Tab-separated table of C-alpha atoms in Angstrom:
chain	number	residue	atom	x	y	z
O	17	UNK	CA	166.191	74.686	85.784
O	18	UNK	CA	163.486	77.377	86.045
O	19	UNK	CA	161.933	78.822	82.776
O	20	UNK	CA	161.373	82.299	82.307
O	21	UNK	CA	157.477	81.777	81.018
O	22	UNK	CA	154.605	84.398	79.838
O	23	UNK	CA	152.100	85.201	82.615
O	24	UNK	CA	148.979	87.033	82.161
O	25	UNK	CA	146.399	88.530	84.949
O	26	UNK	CA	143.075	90.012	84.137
O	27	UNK	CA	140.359	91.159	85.866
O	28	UNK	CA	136.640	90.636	84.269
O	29	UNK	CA	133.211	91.777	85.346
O	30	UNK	CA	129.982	88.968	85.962
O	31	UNK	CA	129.623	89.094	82.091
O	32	UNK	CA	132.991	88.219	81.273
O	33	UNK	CA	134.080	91.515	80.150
O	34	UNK	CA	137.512	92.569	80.429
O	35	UNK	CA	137.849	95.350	83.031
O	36	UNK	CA	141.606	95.104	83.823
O	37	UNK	CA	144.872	93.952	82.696
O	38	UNK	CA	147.378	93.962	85.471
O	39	UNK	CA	150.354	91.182	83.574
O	40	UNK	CA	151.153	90.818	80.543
O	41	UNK	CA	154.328	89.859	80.004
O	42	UNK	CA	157.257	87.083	80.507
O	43	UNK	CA	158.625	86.482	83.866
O	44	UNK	CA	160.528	84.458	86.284
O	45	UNK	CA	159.789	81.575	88.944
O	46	UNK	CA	159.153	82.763	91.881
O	47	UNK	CA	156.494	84.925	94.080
O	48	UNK	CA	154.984	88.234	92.720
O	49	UNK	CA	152.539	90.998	94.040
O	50	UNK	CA	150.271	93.592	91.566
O	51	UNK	CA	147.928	96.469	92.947
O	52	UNK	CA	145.204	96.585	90.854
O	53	UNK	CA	143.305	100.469	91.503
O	54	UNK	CA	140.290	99.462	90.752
O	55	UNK	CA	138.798	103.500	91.607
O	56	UNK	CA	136.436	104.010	88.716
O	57	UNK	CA	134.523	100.730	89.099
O	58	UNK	CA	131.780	99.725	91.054
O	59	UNK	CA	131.603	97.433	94.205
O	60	UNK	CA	130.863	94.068	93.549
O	61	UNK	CA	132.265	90.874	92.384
O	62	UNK	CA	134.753	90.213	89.743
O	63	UNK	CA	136.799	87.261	88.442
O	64	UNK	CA	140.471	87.586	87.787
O	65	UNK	CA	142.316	84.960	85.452
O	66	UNK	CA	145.619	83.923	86.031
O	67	UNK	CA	147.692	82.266	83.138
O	68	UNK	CA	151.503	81.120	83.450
O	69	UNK	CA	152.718	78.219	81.129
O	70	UNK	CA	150.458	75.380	81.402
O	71	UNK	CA	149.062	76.509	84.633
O	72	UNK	CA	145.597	78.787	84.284
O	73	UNK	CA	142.908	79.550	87.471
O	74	UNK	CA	140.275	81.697	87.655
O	75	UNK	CA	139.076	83.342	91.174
O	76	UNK	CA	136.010	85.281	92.347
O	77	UNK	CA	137.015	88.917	94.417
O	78	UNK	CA	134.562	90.854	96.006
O	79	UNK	CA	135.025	94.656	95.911
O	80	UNK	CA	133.931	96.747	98.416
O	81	UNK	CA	134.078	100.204	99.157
């Protein structure tokens, strides 16, 4: 049975600073999309961190303007 579980996505900057949050809050199984407008910050690369129950990954992104 599928468990409704607390999943957080932020975005950070190459010193680990927190520049984003775009979840924060409890959700269902199954597929989800965000649209992070990221106007305001500069181009380069960023890490985002996504957490949901025992599963956590981190990613590089490149932004580009």
């Amino acid at each position: 049975i599928p468990v409704a579980t607390r999943v957080s996505l932020k975005v950070y900057d190459l010193l680990g600073r927190l520049i984003a949050t775009l979840v924060d809050r409890v959700e269902e199984p199954g597929h989800r999309s965000v649209r992070w407008d990221a106007a305001g910050h500069a181009s380069g690369v960023y890490y985002y961190r996504l957490e949901g129950g025992i599963f956590v990954d981190t990613k590089k992104l490149l932004l580009v303007y």
